[in-house]
Amino acid sequence: MRLFGIVGLLGALALGACSSSGTDDYKRLLENPPKTYETVAEAVKSEPSFFVEADDWKSFGVRITDPALVQGESLNNFKVGRTTLEADQKYWIHVSSFCYECLGFRKKVMPFNAYLFDPDYQQIEVIKGDIQGMGGGAGTSLVPTKAGDYYVLVAADNSRIAETFEGQIDLTTSGVQGVQAFGGGLMGYPVYPSPEGSMMLNVRTLVEE
């Protein structure tokens, strides 16, 4: 039974191992490119946005069929988020990237850059996603000088498409019997950068103590 337990675990992890990699998905993007923009400012002004209330969050996906930015030698799909902020109030704006297509060894996650714009479409900051293993994110604090709608354009960073991140599973806490016979401890597997991702935008009011 112990052997079957280990084999079952490995079998579950292996499901989807033959699925396309992030590099394959990016090739499909280049073969059939969507609507593209040359600048982030143009993209923010032109594309519709989804809304996130302050002290709330919104999950969203980025797909290779979404509009894209031409950035250097990369073509990067994006989505635009929008939130309404008050003047002179401190906020925390955070973007997260989660494991996408997570079944099997061929797991994917989207590296990203997020661009923050004020109500006048002036760029305030670039938030670079910190991806480690199966996900990651980054954020910034902001005290608006003007009340109104602020925009966060979240774009894939396909300049990293050839990289590989390291994911791990702890066999000792997997619930499978007999892991010691298999060696126990941590088992590593590759996580591939993807032009597509499962994302979240969080906006939070910060209270000064």
mmCIF file of C-alpha atoms in Angstrom:
data_model
loop_
_atom_site.group_PDB
_atom_site.id
_atom_site.type_symbol
_atom_site.label_atom_id
_atom_site.label_comp_id
_atom_site.label_asym_id
_atom_site.label_seq_id
_atom_site.Cartn_x
_atom_site.Cartn_y
_atom_site.Cartn_z
ATOM 1 C CA MET A 1 0.000 0.000 0.000
ATOM 2 C CA ARG A 2 2.866 2.327 0.744
ATOM 3 C CA LEU A 3 4.312 1.826 -2.716
ATOM 4 C CA PHE A 4 0.928 2.435 -4.282
ATOM 5 C CA GLY A 5 0.610 5.622 -2.230
ATOM 6 C CA ILE A 6 3.897 6.970 -3.550
ATOM 7 C CA VAL A 7 3.114 5.933 -7.101
ATOM 8 C CA GLY A 8 -0.288 7.591 -6.796
ATOM 9 C CA LEU A 9 1.287 10.838 -5.642
ATOM 10 C CA LEU A 10 3.783 10.824 -8.492
ATOM 11 C CA GLY A 11 1.037 9.960 -10.949
ATOM 12 C CA ALA A 12 -1.079 12.896 -9.795
ATOM 13 C CA LEU A 13 1.878 15.231 -10.097
ATOM 14 C CA ALA A 14 2.719 13.913 -13.535
ATOM 15 C CA LEU A 15 -0.747 14.605 -14.954
ATOM 16 C CA GLY A 16 -0.445 17.449 -17.396
ATOM 17 C CA ALA A 17 3.289 16.938 -17.829
ATOM 18 C CA CYS A 18 2.753 16.687 -21.568
ATOM 19 C CA SER A 19 0.859 20.013 -21.692
ATOM 20 C CA SER A 20 2.402 22.968 -23.482
ATOM 21 C CA SER A 21 5.093 24.991 -21.741
ATOM 22 C CA GLY A 22 5.058 28.748 -21.343
ATOM 23 C CA THR A 23 7.470 28.982 -24.279
ATOM 24 C CA ASP A 24 5.030 27.060 -26.483
ATOM 25 C CA ASP A 25 2.198 29.384 -25.422
ATOM 26 C CA TYR A 26 4.335 32.419 -26.246
ATOM 27 C CA LYS A 27 5.035 31.033 -29.723
ATOM 28 C CA ARG A 28 1.276 30.770 -30.251
ATOM 29 C CA LEU A 29 0.933 34.410 -29.167
ATOM 30 C CA LEU A 30 3.538 35.531 -31.711
ATOM 31 C CA GLU A 31 1.906 33.460 -34.455
ATOM 32 C CA ASN A 32 -1.484 35.110 -33.858
ATOM 33 C CA PRO A 33 -0.863 38.476 -32.153
ATOM 34 C CA PRO A 34 -3.824 40.434 -30.713
ATOM 35 C CA LYS A 35 -4.355 44.200 -30.807
ATOM 36 C CA THR A 36 -1.076 45.835 -29.782
ATOM 37 C CA TYR A 37 0.091 49.151 -28.326
ATOM 38 C CA GLU A 38 3.487 50.822 -28.478
ATOM 39 C CA THR A 39 3.257 52.595 -25.091
ATOM 40 C CA VAL A 40 1.735 51.847 -21.702
ATOM 41 C CA ALA A 41 0.086 55.288 -21.565
ATOM 42 C CA GLU A 42 -1.694 54.672 -24.860
ATOM 43 C CA ALA A 43 -2.892 51.269 -23.643
ATOM 44 C CA VAL A 44 -4.258 52.639 -20.332
ATOM 45 C CA LYS A 45 -6.206 55.371 -22.105
ATOM 46 C CA SER A 46 -7.593 53.094 -24.825
ATOM 47 C CA GLU A 47 -8.589 49.823 -23.146
ATOM 48 C CA PRO A 48 -11.554 49.194 -20.786
ATOM 49 C CA SER A 49 -10.759 48.539 -17.140
ATOM 50 C CA PHE A 50 -12.179 46.415 -14.343
ATOM 51 C CA PHE A 51 -12.991 48.133 -11.047
ATOM 52 C CA VAL A 52 -11.670 47.370 -7.558
ATOM 53 C CA GLU A 53 -13.115 49.097 -4.490
ATOM 54 C CA ALA A 54 -10.698 50.366 -1.842
ATOM 55 C CA ASP A 55 -10.275 47.708 0.876
ATOM 56 C CA ASP A 56 -11.237 45.001 -1.578
ATOM 57 C CA TRP A 57 -9.616 42.788 -4.186
ATOM 58 C CA LYS A 58 -10.388 41.442 -7.638
ATOM 59 C CA SER A 59 -9.090 38.307 -9.320
ATOM 60 C CA PHE A 60 -8.546 38.366 -13.071
ATOM 61 C CA GLY A 61 -6.780 36.453 -15.792
ATOM 62 C CA VAL A 62 -4.331 37.529 -18.443
ATOM 63 C CA ARG A 63 -4.545 35.509 -21.671
ATOM 64 C CA ILE A 64 -2.697 35.526 -24.985
ATOM 65 C CA THR A 65 -5.896 36.752 -26.645
ATOM 66 C CA ASP A 66 -5.854 39.969 -24.556
ATOM 67 C CA PRO A 67 -4.388 43.197 -25.965
ATOM 68 C CA ALA A 68 -0.604 43.385 -25.760
ATOM 69 C CA LEU A 69 2.243 45.844 -25.381
ATOM 70 C CA VAL A 70 5.298 45.889 -27.620
ATOM 71 C CA GLN A 71 8.133 46.280 -25.096
ATOM 72 C CA GLY A 72 11.658 45.857 -26.407
ATOM 73 C CA GLU A 73 11.737 42.463 -28.090
ATOM 74 C CA SER A 74 8.768 41.125 -26.095
ATOM 75 C CA LEU A 75 5.045 41.116 -26.771
ATOM 76 C CA ASN A 76 3.245 41.291 -23.417
ATOM 77 C CA ASN A 77 -0.491 40.795 -22.883
ATOM 78 C CA PHE A 78 -2.155 42.958 -20.236
ATOM 79 C CA LYS A 79 -5.297 43.876 -18.311
ATOM 80 C CA VAL A 80 -6.154 47.263 -16.775
ATOM 81 C CA GLY A 81 -7.521 47.685 -13.244
ATOM 82 C CA ARG A 82 -9.079 50.860 -11.838
ATOM 83 C CA THR A 83 -9.771 52.078 -8.299
ATOM 84 C CA THR A 84 -11.132 55.304 -6.807
ATOM 85 C CA LEU A 85 -8.892 56.904 -4.182
ATOM 86 C CA GLU A 86 -9.267 59.896 -1.870
ATOM 87 C CA ALA A 87 -6.716 62.675 -1.642
ATOM 88 C CA ASP A 88 -4.230 62.681 1.278
ATOM 89 C CA GLN A 89 -5.203 59.144 2.345
ATOM 90 C CA LYS A 90 -2.506 56.459 2.351
ATOM 91 C CA TYR A 91 -3.178 53.266 0.375
ATOM 92 C CA TRP A 92 -1.424 49.982 -0.343
ATOM 93 C CA ILE A 93 -1.753 48.651 -3.891
ATOM 94 C CA HIS A 94 -0.630 45.059 -4.425
ATOM 95 C CA VAL A 95 -0.574 42.744 -7.448
ATOM 96 C CA SER A 96 -0.255 38.963 -7.045
ATOM 97 C CA SER A 97 0.505 36.241 -9.577
ATOM 98 C CA PHE A 98 -0.617 32.704 -8.769
ATOM 99 C CA CYS A 99 0.188 29.296 -10.188
ATOM 100 C CA TYR A 100 -1.630 28.857 -13.498
ATOM 101 C CA GLU A 101 -2.436 25.382 -14.849
ATOM 102 C CA CYS A 102 -1.073 23.849 -11.656
ATOM 103 C CA LEU A 103 -1.784 20.156 -12.175
ATOM 104 C CA GLY A 104 1.255 18.016 -12.934
ATOM 105 C CA PHE A 105 4.942 18.817 -13.124
ATOM 106 C CA ARG A 106 4.564 21.414 -15.878
ATOM 107 C CA LYS A 107 3.290 24.226 -13.645
ATOM 108 C CA LYS A 108 3.165 27.801 -14.895
ATOM 109 C CA VAL A 109 3.211 31.279 -13.392
ATOM 110 C CA MET A 110 3.181 34.700 -15.074
ATOM 111 C CA PRO A 111 6.030 37.122 -14.335
ATOM 112 C CA PHE A 112 4.657 40.648 -14.579
ATOM 113 C CA ASN A 113 5.192 44.367 -14.411
ATOM 114 C CA ALA A 114 2.391 46.645 -13.160
ATOM 115 C CA TYR A 115 2.182 50.319 -14.099
ATOM 116 C CA LEU A 116 0.387 52.778 -11.802
ATOM 117 C CA PHE A 117 -1.272 55.870 -13.334
ATOM 118 C CA ASP A 118 -3.038 58.845 -11.764
ATOM 119 C CA PRO A 119 -6.415 60.342 -12.887
ATOM 120 C CA ASP A 120 -4.583 62.431 -15.514
ATOM 121 C CA TYR A 121 -2.988 59.298 -16.985
ATOM 122 C CA GLN A 122 0.435 60.266 -15.707
ATOM 123 C CA GLN A 123 2.560 57.265 -14.773
ATOM 124 C CA ILE A 124 3.450 57.231 -11.075
ATOM 125 C CA GLU A 125 5.392 54.007 -10.598
ATOM 126 C CA VAL A 126 6.332 50.611 -11.995
ATOM 127 C CA ILE A 127 5.680 47.603 -9.736
ATOM 128 C CA LYS A 128 7.908 44.681 -10.695
ATOM 129 C CA GLY A 129 6.537 41.281 -9.757
ATOM 130 C CA ASP A 130 8.760 39.227 -7.455
ATOM 131 C CA ILE A 131 8.139 35.633 -8.596
ATOM 132 C CA GLN A 132 9.424 32.784 -6.442
ATOM 133 C CA GLY A 133 8.451 29.229 -7.236
ATOM 134 C CA MET A 134 4.718 28.879 -7.880
ATOM 135 C CA GLY A 135 3.816 32.544 -7.474
ATOM 136 C CA GLY A 136 4.623 35.923 -6.080
ATOM 137 C CA GLY A 137 3.773 39.574 -6.248
ATOM 138 C CA ALA A 138 4.699 43.109 -5.291
ATOM 139 C CA GLY A 139 3.083 46.297 -4.112
ATOM 140 C CA THR A 140 3.555 49.946 -3.331
ATOM 141 C CA SER A 141 2.181 52.537 -0.917
ATOM 142 C CA LEU A 142 0.604 55.706 -2.265
ATOM 143 C CA VAL A 143 -0.742 58.980 -0.849
ATOM 144 C CA PRO A 144 -2.731 60.595 -3.669
ATOM 145 C CA THR A 145 -2.558 64.361 -3.996
ATOM 146 C CA LYS A 146 -5.734 64.289 -6.081
ATOM 147 C CA ALA A 147 -8.945 62.321 -5.588
ATOM 148 C CA GLY A 148 -10.178 60.262 -8.511
ATOM 149 C CA ASP A 149 -9.684 57.098 -10.500
ATOM 150 C CA TYR A 150 -6.220 55.535 -10.480
ATOM 151 C CA TYR A 151 -5.224 52.855 -12.970
ATOM 152 C CA VAL A 152 -3.051 49.761 -12.682
ATOM 153 C CA LEU A 153 -2.019 48.123 -15.956
ATOM 154 C CA VAL A 154 -0.743 44.601 -15.294
ATOM 155 C CA ALA A 155 1.356 43.186 -18.131
ATOM 156 C CA ALA A 156 3.129 39.883 -18.573
ATOM 157 C CA ASP A 157 6.916 40.104 -18.619
ATOM 158 C CA ASN A 158 7.734 37.754 -21.475
ATOM 159 C CA SER A 159 11.377 38.829 -21.505
ATOM 160 C CA ARG A 160 11.640 36.104 -18.802
ATOM 161 C CA ILE A 161 9.890 33.394 -20.805
ATOM 162 C CA ALA A 162 13.050 31.263 -21.112
ATOM 163 C CA GLU A 163 13.672 31.164 -17.342
ATOM 164 C CA THR A 164 12.648 28.368 -14.967
ATOM 165 C CA PHE A 165 11.544 28.789 -11.355
ATOM 166 C CA GLU A 166 11.883 26.117 -8.688
ATOM 167 C CA GLY A 167 8.780 24.682 -7.047
ATOM 168 C CA GLN A 168 8.809 22.221 -4.157
ATOM 169 C CA ILE A 169 6.519 19.749 -2.457
ATOM 170 C CA ASP A 170 7.150 18.494 1.076
ATOM 171 C CA LEU A 171 6.678 14.724 0.939
ATOM 172 C CA THR A 172 6.691 14.457 4.733
ATOM 173 C CA THR A 173 3.450 16.486 4.919
ATOM 174 C CA SER A 174 1.813 15.103 1.785
ATOM 175 C CA GLY A 175 -0.280 12.546 3.655
ATOM 176 C CA VAL A 176 1.180 9.693 1.633
ATOM 177 C CA GLN A 177 2.468 6.741 3.625
ATOM 178 C CA GLY A 178 5.926 5.398 2.990
ATOM 179 C CA VAL A 179 7.610 8.621 1.951
ATOM 180 C CA GLN A 180 10.681 7.708 3.979
ATOM 181 C CA ALA A 181 11.247 4.752 1.679
ATOM 182 C CA PHE A 182 11.174 7.212 -1.198
ATOM 183 C CA GLY A 183 13.668 9.488 0.520
ATOM 184 C CA GLY A 184 11.289 11.868 2.278
ATOM 185 C CA GLY A 185 11.842 15.603 2.542
ATOM 186 C CA LEU A 186 11.435 18.111 -0.265
ATOM 187 C CA MET A 187 11.007 17.178 -3.903
ATOM 188 C CA GLY A 188 11.676 19.886 -6.473
ATOM 189 C CA TYR A 189 10.024 20.421 -9.836
ATOM 190 C CA PRO A 190 10.246 23.163 -12.479
ATOM 191 C CA VAL A 191 7.781 26.038 -12.719
ATOM 192 C CA TYR A 192 7.671 27.685 -16.128
ATOM 193 C CA PRO A 193 7.175 31.399 -16.827
ATOM 194 C CA SER A 194 3.978 31.851 -18.829
ATOM 195 C CA PRO A 195 2.517 34.636 -20.984
ATOM 196 C CA GLU A 196 -0.806 33.835 -19.267
ATOM 197 C CA GLY A 197 -1.603 34.084 -15.587
ATOM 198 C CA SER A 198 -4.057 33.987 -12.703
ATOM 199 C CA MET A 199 -3.774 37.388 -11.040
ATOM 200 C CA MET A 200 -5.193 39.476 -8.203
ATOM 201 C CA LEU A 201 -5.284 43.239 -7.590
ATOM 202 C CA ASN A 202 -5.722 44.355 -3.979
ATOM 203 C CA VAL A 203 -6.290 47.935 -2.794
ATOM 204 C CA ARG A 204 -6.125 48.610 0.930
ATOM 205 C CA THR A 205 -6.512 51.747 3.040
ATOM 206 C CA LEU A 206 -3.603 52.192 5.458
ATOM 207 C CA VAL A 207 -4.306 53.689 8.883
ATOM 208 C CA GLU A 208 -1.490 55.640 10.474
ATOM 209 C CA GLU A 209 -0.794 54.555 14.055
#
